[in-house]
Coordinates of C-alpha atoms in Angstrom, one line a residue:
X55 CA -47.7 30.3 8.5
X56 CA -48.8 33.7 7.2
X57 CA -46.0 35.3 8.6
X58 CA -43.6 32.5 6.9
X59 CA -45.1 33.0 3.9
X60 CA -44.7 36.9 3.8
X61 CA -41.3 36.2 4.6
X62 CA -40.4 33.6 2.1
X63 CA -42.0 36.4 -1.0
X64 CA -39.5 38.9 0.2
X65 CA -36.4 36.5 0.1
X66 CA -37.9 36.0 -3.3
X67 CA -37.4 39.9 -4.0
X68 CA -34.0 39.5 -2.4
X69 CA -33.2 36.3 -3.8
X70 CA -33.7 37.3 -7.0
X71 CA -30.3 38.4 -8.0
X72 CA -29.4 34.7 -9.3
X73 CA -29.8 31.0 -8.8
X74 CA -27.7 31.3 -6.1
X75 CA -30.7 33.2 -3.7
X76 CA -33.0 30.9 -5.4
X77 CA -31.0 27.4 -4.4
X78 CA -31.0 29.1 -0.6
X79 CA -35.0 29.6 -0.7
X80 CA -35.5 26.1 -2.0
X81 CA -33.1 24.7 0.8
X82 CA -34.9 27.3 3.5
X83 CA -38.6 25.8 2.0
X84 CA -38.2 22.3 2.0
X85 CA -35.9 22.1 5.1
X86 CA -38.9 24.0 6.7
X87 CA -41.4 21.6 5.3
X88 CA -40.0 18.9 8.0
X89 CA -41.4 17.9 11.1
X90 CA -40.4 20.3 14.3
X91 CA -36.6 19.5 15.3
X92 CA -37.8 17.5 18.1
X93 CA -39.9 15.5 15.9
X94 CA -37.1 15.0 13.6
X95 CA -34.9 14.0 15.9
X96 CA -36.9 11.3 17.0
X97 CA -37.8 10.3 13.4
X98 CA -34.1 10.4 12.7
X99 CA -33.9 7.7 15.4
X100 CA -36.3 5.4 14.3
X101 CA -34.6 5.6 10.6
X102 CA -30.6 4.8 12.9
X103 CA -32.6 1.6 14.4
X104 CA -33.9 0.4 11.3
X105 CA -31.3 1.1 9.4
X106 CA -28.8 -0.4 12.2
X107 CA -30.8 -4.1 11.8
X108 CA -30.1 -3.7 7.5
X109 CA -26.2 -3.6 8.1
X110 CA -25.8 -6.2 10.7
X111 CA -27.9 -8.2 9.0
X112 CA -25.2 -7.6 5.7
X113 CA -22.0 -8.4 8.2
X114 CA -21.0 -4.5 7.6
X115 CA -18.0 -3.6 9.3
X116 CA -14.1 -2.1 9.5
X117 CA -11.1 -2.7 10.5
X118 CA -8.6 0.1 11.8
X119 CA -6.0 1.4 13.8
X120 CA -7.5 4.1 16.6
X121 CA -4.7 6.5 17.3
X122 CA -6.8 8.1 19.9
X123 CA -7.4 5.1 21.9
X124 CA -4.1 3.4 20.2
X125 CA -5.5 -0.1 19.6
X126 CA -6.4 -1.8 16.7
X127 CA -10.3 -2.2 16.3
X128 CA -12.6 -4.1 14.4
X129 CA -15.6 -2.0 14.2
X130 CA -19.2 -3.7 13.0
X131 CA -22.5 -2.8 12.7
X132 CA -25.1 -3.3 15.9
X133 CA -28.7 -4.2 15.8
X134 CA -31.0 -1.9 17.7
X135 CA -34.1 -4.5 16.6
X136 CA -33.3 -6.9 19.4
X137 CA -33.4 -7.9 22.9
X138 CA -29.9 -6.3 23.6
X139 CA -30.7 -3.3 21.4
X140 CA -34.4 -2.4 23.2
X141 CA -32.9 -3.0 27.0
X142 CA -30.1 -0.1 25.5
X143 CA -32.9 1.7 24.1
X144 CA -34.9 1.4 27.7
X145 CA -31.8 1.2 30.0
X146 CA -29.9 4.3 28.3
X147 CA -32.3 7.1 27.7
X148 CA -32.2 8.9 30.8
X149 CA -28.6 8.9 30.7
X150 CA -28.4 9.8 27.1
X151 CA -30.3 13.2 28.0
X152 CA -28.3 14.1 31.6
X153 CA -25.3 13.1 29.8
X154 CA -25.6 15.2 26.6
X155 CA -23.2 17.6 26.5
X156 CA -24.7 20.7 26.0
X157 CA -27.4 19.9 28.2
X158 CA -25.3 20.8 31.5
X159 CA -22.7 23.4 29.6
X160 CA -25.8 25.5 28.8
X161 CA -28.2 25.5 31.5
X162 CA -25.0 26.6 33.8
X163 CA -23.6 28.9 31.6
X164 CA -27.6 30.5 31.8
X165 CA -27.5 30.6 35.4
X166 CA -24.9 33.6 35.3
X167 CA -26.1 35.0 31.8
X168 CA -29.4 35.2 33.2
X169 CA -28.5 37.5 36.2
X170 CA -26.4 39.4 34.4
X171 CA -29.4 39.6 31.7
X172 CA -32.0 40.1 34.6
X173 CA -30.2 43.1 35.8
X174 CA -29.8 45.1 33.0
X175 CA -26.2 44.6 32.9
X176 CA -26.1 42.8 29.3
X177 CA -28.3 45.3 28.2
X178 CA -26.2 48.6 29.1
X179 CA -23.4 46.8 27.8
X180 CA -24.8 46.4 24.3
X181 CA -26.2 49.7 24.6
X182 CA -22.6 51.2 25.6
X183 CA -21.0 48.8 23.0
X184 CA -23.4 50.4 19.7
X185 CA -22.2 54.0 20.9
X186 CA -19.3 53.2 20.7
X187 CA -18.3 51.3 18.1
X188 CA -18.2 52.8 14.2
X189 CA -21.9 50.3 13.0
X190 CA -19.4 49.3 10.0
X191 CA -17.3 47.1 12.3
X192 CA -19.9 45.7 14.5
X193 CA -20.5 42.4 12.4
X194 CA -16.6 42.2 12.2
X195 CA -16.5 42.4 15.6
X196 CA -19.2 39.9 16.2
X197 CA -17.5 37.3 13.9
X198 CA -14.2 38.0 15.1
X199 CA -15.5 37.8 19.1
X200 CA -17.1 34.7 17.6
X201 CA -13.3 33.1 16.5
X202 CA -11.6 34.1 19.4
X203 CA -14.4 32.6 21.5
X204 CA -12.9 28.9 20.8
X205 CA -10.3 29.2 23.8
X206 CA -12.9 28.9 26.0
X207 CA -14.3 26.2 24.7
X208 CA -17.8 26.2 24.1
X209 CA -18.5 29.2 25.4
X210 CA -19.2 31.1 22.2
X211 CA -22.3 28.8 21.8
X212 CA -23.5 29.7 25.1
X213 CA -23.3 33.6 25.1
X214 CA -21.7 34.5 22.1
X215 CA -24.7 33.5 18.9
X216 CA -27.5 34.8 21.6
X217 CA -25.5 38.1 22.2
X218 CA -24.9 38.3 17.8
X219 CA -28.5 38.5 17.5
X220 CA -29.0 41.3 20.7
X221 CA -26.0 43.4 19.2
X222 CA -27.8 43.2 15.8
X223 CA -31.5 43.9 17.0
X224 CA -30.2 46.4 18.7
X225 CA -28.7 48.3 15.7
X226 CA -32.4 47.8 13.7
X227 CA -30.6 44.6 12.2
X228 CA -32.3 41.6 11.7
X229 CA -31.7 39.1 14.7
X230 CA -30.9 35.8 12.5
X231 CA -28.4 38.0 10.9
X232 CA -26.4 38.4 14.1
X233 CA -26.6 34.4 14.9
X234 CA -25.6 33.9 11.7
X235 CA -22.4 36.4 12.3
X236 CA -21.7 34.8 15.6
X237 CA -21.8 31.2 15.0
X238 CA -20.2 31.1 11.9
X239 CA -17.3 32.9 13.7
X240 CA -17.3 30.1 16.6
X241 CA -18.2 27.0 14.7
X242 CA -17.1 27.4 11.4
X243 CA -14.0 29.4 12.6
X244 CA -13.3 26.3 15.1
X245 CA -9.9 26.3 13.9
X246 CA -9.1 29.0 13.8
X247 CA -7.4 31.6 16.0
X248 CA -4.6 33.9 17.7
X249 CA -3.8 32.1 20.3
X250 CA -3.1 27.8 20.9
X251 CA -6.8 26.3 22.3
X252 CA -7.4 23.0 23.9
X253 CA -8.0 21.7 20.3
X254 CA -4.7 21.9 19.2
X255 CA -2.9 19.3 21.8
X256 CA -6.0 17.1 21.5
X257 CA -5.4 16.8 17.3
X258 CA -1.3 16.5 17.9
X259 CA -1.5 13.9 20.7
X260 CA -3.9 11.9 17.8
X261 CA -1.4 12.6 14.6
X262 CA 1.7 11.7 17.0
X263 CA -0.1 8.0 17.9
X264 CA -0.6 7.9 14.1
X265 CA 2.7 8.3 13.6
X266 CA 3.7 5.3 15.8
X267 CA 1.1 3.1 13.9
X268 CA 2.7 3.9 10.9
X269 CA 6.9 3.1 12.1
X270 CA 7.3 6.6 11.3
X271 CA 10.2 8.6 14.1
X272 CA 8.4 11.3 13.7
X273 CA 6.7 13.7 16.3
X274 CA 4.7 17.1 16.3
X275 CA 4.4 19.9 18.7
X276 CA 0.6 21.4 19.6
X277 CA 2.0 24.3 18.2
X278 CA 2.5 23.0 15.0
X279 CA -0.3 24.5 13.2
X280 CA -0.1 27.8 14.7
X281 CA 0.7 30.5 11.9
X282 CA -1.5 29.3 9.4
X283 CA -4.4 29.4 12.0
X284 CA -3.2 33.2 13.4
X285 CA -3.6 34.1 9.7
X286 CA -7.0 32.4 9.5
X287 CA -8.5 34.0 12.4
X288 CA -8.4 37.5 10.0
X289 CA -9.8 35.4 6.7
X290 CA -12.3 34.2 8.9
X291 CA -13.3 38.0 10.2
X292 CA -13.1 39.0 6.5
X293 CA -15.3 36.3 4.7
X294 CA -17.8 36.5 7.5
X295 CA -18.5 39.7 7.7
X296 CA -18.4 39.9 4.0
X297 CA -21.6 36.8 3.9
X298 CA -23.0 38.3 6.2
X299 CA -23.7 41.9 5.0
X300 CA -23.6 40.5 0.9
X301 CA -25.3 37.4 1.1
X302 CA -27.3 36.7 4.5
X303 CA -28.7 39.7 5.2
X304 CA -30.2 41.1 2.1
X305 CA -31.7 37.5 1.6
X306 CA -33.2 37.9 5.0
X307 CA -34.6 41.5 4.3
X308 CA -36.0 43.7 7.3
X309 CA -37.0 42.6 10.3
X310 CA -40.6 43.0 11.5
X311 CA -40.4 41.1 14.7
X312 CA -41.7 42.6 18.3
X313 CA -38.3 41.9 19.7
X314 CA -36.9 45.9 19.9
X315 CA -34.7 47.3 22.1
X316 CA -35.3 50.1 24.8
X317 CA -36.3 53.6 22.8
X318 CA -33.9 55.3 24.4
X319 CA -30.0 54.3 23.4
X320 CA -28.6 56.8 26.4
X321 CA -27.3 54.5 29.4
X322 CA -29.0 56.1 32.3
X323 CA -27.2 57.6 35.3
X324 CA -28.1 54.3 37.0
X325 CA -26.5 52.0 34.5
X326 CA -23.5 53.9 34.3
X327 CA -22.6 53.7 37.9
X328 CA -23.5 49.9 37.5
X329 CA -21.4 49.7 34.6
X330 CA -18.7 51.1 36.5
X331 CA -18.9 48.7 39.3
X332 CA -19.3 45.7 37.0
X333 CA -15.9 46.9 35.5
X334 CA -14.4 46.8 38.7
X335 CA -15.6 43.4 40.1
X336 CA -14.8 41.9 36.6
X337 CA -11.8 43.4 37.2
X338 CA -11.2 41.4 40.7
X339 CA -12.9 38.4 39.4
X340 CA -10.1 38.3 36.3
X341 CA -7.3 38.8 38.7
X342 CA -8.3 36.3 41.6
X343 CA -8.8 33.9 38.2
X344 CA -5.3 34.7 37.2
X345 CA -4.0 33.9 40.4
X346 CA -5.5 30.8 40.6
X347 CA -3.9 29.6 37.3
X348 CA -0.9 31.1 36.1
X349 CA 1.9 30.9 38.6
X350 CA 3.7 27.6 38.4
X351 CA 1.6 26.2 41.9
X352 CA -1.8 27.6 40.9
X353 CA -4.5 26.2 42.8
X354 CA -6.3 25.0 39.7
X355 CA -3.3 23.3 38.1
X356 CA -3.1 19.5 38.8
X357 CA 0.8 18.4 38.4
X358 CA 1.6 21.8 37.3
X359 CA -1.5 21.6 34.3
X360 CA -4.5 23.2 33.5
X361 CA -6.1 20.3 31.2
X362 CA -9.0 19.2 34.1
X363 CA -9.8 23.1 34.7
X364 CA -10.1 23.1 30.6
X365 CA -12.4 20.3 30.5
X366 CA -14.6 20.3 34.0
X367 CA -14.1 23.6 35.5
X368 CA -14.6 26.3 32.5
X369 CA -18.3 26.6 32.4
X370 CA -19.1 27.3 35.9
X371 CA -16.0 30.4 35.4
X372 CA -18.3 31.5 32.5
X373 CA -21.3 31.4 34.9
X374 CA -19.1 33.3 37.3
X375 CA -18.0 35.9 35.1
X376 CA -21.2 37.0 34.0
X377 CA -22.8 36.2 38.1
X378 CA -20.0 38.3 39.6
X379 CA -20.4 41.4 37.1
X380 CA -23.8 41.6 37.1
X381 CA -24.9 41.4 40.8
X382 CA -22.8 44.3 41.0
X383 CA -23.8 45.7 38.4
X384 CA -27.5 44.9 39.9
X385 CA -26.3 46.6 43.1
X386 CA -25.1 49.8 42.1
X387 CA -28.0 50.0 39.8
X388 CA -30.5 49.4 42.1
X389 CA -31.9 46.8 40.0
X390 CA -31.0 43.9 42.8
X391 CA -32.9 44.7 46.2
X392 CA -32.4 41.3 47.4
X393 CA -31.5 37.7 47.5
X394 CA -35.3 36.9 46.1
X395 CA -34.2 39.6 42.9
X396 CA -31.4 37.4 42.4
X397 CA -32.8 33.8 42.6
X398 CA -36.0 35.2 40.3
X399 CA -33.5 36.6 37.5
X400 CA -32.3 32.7 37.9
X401 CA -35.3 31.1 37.3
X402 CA -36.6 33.4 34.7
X403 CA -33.5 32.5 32.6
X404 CA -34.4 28.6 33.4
X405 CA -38.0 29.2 32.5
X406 CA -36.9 30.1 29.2
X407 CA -35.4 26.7 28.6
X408 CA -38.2 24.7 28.2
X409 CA -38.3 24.2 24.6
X410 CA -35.0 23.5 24.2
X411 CA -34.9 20.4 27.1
X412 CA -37.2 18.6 24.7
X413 CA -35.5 19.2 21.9
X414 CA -32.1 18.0 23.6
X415 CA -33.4 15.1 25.0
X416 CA -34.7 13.5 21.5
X417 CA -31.1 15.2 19.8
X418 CA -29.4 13.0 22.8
X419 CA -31.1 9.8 21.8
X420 CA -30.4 10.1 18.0
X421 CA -26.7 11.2 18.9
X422 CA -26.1 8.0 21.0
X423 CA -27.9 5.7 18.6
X424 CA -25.5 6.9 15.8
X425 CA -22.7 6.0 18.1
X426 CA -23.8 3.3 19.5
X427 CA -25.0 1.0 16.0
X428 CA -21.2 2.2 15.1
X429 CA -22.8 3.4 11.7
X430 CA -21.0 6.7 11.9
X431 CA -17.4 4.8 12.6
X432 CA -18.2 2.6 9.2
X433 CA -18.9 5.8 7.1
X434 CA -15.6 7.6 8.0
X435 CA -13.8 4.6 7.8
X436 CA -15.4 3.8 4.3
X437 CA -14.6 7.5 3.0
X438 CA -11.1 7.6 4.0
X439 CA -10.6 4.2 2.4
X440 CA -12.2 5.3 -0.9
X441 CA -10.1 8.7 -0.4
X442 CA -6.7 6.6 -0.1
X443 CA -7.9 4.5 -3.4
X444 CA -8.3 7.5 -5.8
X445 CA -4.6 7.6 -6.0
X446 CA -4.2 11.0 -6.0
X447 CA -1.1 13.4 -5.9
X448 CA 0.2 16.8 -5.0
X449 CA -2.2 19.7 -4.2
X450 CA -5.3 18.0 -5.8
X451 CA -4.9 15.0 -3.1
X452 CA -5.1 17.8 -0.3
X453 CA -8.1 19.0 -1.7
X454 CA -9.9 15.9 -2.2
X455 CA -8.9 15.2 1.3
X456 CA -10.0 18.5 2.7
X457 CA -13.4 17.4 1.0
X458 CA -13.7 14.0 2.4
X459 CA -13.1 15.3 6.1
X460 CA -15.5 18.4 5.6
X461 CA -18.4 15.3 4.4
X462 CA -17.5 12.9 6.8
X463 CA -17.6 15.8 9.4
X464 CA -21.6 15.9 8.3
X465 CA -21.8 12.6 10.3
X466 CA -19.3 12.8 12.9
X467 CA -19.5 15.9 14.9
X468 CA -16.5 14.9 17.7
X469 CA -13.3 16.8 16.0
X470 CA -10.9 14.2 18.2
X471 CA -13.2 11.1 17.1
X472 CA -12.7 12.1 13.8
X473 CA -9.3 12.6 13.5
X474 CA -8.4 9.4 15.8
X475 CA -10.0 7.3 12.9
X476 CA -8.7 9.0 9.7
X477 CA -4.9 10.0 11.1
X478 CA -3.7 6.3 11.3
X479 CA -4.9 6.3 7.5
X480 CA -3.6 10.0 6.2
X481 CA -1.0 10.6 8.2
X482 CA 1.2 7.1 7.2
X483 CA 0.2 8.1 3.6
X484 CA 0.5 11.6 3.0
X485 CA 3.8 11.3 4.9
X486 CA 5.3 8.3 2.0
X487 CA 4.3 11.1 -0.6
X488 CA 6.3 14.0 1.1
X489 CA 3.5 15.7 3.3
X490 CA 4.9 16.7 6.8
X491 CA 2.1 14.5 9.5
X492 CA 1.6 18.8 10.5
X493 CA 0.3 19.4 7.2
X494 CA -2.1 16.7 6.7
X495 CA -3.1 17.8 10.4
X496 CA -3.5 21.4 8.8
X497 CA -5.5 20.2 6.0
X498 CA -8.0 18.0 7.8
X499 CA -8.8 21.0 10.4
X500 CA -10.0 23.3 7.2
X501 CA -13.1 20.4 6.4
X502 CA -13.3 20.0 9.7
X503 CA -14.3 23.3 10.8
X504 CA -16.0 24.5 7.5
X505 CA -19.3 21.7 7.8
X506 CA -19.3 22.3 11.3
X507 CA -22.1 25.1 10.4
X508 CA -24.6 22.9 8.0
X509 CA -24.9 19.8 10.4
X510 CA -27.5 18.8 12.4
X511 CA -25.3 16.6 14.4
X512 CA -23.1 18.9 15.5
X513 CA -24.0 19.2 19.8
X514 CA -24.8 22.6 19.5
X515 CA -26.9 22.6 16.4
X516 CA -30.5 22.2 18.0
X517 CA -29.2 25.1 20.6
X518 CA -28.9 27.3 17.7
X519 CA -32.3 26.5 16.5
X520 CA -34.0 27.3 19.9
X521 CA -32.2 30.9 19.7
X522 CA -33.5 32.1 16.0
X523 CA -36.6 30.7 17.0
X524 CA -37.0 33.2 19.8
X525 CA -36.7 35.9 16.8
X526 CA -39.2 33.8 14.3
X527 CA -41.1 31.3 15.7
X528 CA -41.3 29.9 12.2
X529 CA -37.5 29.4 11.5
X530 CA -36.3 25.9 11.7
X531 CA -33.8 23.5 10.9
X532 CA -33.8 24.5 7.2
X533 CA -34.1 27.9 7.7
X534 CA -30.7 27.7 9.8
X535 CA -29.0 25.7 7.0
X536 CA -29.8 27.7 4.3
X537 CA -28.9 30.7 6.3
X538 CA -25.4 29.1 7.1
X539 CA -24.7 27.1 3.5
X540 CA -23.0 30.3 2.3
X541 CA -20.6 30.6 5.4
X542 CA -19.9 27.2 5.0
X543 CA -19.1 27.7 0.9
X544 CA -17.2 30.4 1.6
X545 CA -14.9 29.0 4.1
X546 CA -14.2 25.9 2.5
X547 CA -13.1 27.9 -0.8
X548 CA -11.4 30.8 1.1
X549 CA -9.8 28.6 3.2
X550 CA -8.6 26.0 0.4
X551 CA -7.3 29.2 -1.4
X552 CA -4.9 30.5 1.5
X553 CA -3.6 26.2 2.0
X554 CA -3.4 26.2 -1.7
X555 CA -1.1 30.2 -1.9
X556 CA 0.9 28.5 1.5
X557 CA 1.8 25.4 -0.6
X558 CA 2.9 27.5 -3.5
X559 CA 4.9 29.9 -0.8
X560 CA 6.4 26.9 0.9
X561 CA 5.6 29.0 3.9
X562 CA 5.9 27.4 7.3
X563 CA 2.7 26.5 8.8
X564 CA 4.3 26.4 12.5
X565 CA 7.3 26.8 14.8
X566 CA 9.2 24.6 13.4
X567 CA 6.8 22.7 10.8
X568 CA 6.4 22.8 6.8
X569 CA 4.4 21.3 4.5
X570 CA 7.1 18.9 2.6
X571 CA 9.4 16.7 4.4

């Protein structure tokens, strides 16, 4: 706690430039005050069952029409205080924790990061990547690597926030500063980005369903979002990097940690000629990947579509590109002597995970209680209800609704669930007061993707905490969200701002889509 504390005066030096550093201490202190994540997860729990037994007992529930399921449901709240609720409790906690997403996507992800790690190849990289690059452009670069990440899915959790902080230790920057960078380029960024993501398909196949609910012959293209996102991937850069170096870092002042780099900046002989080979087997690796699924009877296509590659096959190509590179890497180097170097580089990276497979499997319980009492459903459901009652018009109606889905988006972390409950609502509505269904679409991704940052529910959200606790063993759940409350400010205003000069422009948001009918 000493260390804590000598922190917490110096981001009282730094904070004192107005309530604003002040509000983020006070968030950092008492967020910090609470039990470890784990703990708090499993308190968390406790508070779903209870609280679960209060609104079945009051007959809560709602009735709507799912546009990703397309069925009208009745939705109402379920009891974990009873027989069926403790044999769920009993029955469903092993496969709560195998089945939690992150669990997998991150321990096979490390497999390859780890051997790539283990043989120096990450570290030449980063070393090679600092010389090279001017240091003003390095926490653009992060934030921007961070955006672009989202085509891979959830890669940029994986490699991406752990390699912010390396890049930033590395240039005598504080660590936290670089996970900061990095995941509020791939979270908060969701949205955004230059090229169409498995996201965008997902959201249109949900609004076009809503259309059908609503009689409306109407249809939208996955595309349909696409210049206003292009355009947000550079806002995003900007306002990121801009936090970061303005807000987050002076708040978190210099780092005293015993995480350093090598001494020495100069890649070796060695690494060079295992940076060479790298190149050239990531090379070979890209183009056998290519092969396998661009042409029109790719091997990894299924009726001429990528979709089940997307979803199942992506994280162990992550593992792959990272394995492939650096055993060659390791090779050349001389760092890799035999099978037993490459299994032990494995296992060290596994070894490392400890922490965080507790913390996942009490995040995994919480997560599937929340689901499964069907107290999350009732909240969205509720919001968007009171949303549609405020009456509302015009810009000020997209506002209020890029507020709602940014709070409701606190609760709900599945960007598909989300939308498959509010579009049968917005999408009918906004469309009777002159809003294209691609629009309302548009508007719902910006407070999507700007709370992504701030909630504990989000999948990845304990992950991040394992990482900046590997810089500061005293950082926590608060100290993360005071760290990304900025980002999260930032984006929702900056982002709001660009809608808001778009509506004024009448500017097409898409090929082919506008914002008024």
């Amino acid at each position: 706690m000493e260390k804590f504390d000598q922190r917490m005066e110096q981001k009282k030096e730094t904070g004192k430039k107005g309530l604003f550093g002040k509000f983020l201490n006070s968030i950092e202190r008492t967020g910090n005050k609470l039990p470890h994540p784990a703990t708090l997860f499993l308190l968390l729990a406790v508070i779903v069952v209870v609280i679960s037994e209060i609104a079945f007992r009051s007959g809560l529930a709602v009735s709507f029409y799912d546009a990703k399921y397309k069925t009208e449901k009745t939705v109402e709240a379920v009891s974990m205080l009873n027989a069926e609720g403790l044999r769920f409790m009993l029955n469903s906690a092993t496969t709560n924790f195998t089945g939690f997403h992150p669990l997998g996507t991150v321990l096979v992800a490390m497999l390859g990061v780890g051997i790539a790690e283990g043989t120096g190849l990450i570290n030449a990289s980063l070393k090679k990547l600092v010389l090279s690059t001017p240091p003003k452009l390095i926490t653009a670069v992060v934030v921007f690597a961070g955006v672009m990440s989202n085509v891979a899915s959830d890669a940029g959790y994986v490699v991406l926030v752990p390699l912010g902080a390396i890049v930033f230790v590395s240039m005598n920057r504080h660590p936290l500063a670089g996970i900061a960078a990095a995941f509020a380029g791939v979270s908060g960024g969701f949205s955004a980005n230059l090229l169409i993501g498995t996201l965008d398909p997902l959201l249109s196949g949900i609004t076009n369903e809503a259309l059908v609910a609503g009689s409306i012959e109407a249809s939208i293209l996955p595309t349909s979002n696409y210049y206003f996102m292009f355009v947000s991937t550079f806002l995003i850069t900007i306002l990121g990097t801009w936090v970061t170096e303005k807000i987050v870092e002076p708040r978190l002042g210099e780092y005293k940690g015993s995480h350093n780099t090598e001494d020495s900046m100069l890649v070796s002989r060695d690494e060079k000629k295992g940076l060479k080979a790298a190149g050239i087997a990531l090379a070979i690796f890209a183009g056998v990947m290519l092969f396998l699924t661009v042409p029109e009877n790719a091997m990894l296509k299924v009726d001429g579509s990528l979709k089940e590659f997307t979803y199942n096959g992506l994280v162990p190509t992550i593992m792959l590109f990272f394995l492939v590179p650096g055993l060659a890497f390791g090779i050349a180097a001389k760092t890799v002597k035999s099978d037993k170097d490459v299994i032990g580089y494995m296992s060290k990276s596994m070894s490392t995970m400890g922490g965080y497979l507790v913390l996942c499997f009490f995040a995994a319980q919480f997560i599937n209680y929340f689901s499964h009492t069907n107290l999350g459903i009732i909240l969205a459901v509720k919001g968007a209800e009171f949303l549609k009652s405020i009456g509302f018009t015009g810009f000020p109606l997209i506002v209020t609704f890029i507020l709602v889905a940014g709070f409701i988006n606190l609760f709900i972390g599945s960007a598909s669930a989300k939308w498959g409950i509010m579009a049968p609502i917005f999408v009918p509505m906004m469309y009777h007061l002159g809003f294209t269904p691609e629009f309302t679409q548009l508007a719902y991704r910006i407070g999507d993707s700007s709370t992504n940052i701030i909630t504990p529910l989000m999948s990845y959200f304990a992950v991040i905490v394992v990482f900046a606790q590997k810089y500061d063993k005293d950082s926590g759940i608060g100290t993360l969200i005071s760290t990304m409350v900025p980002y999260s400010m930032i984006f929702l205003l900056g982002w709001t701002i660009l809608l808001g000069i778009w509506y004024l422009l009448g500017l097409p948001i898409g090929p082919g889509a506008f914002i008024g009918l």
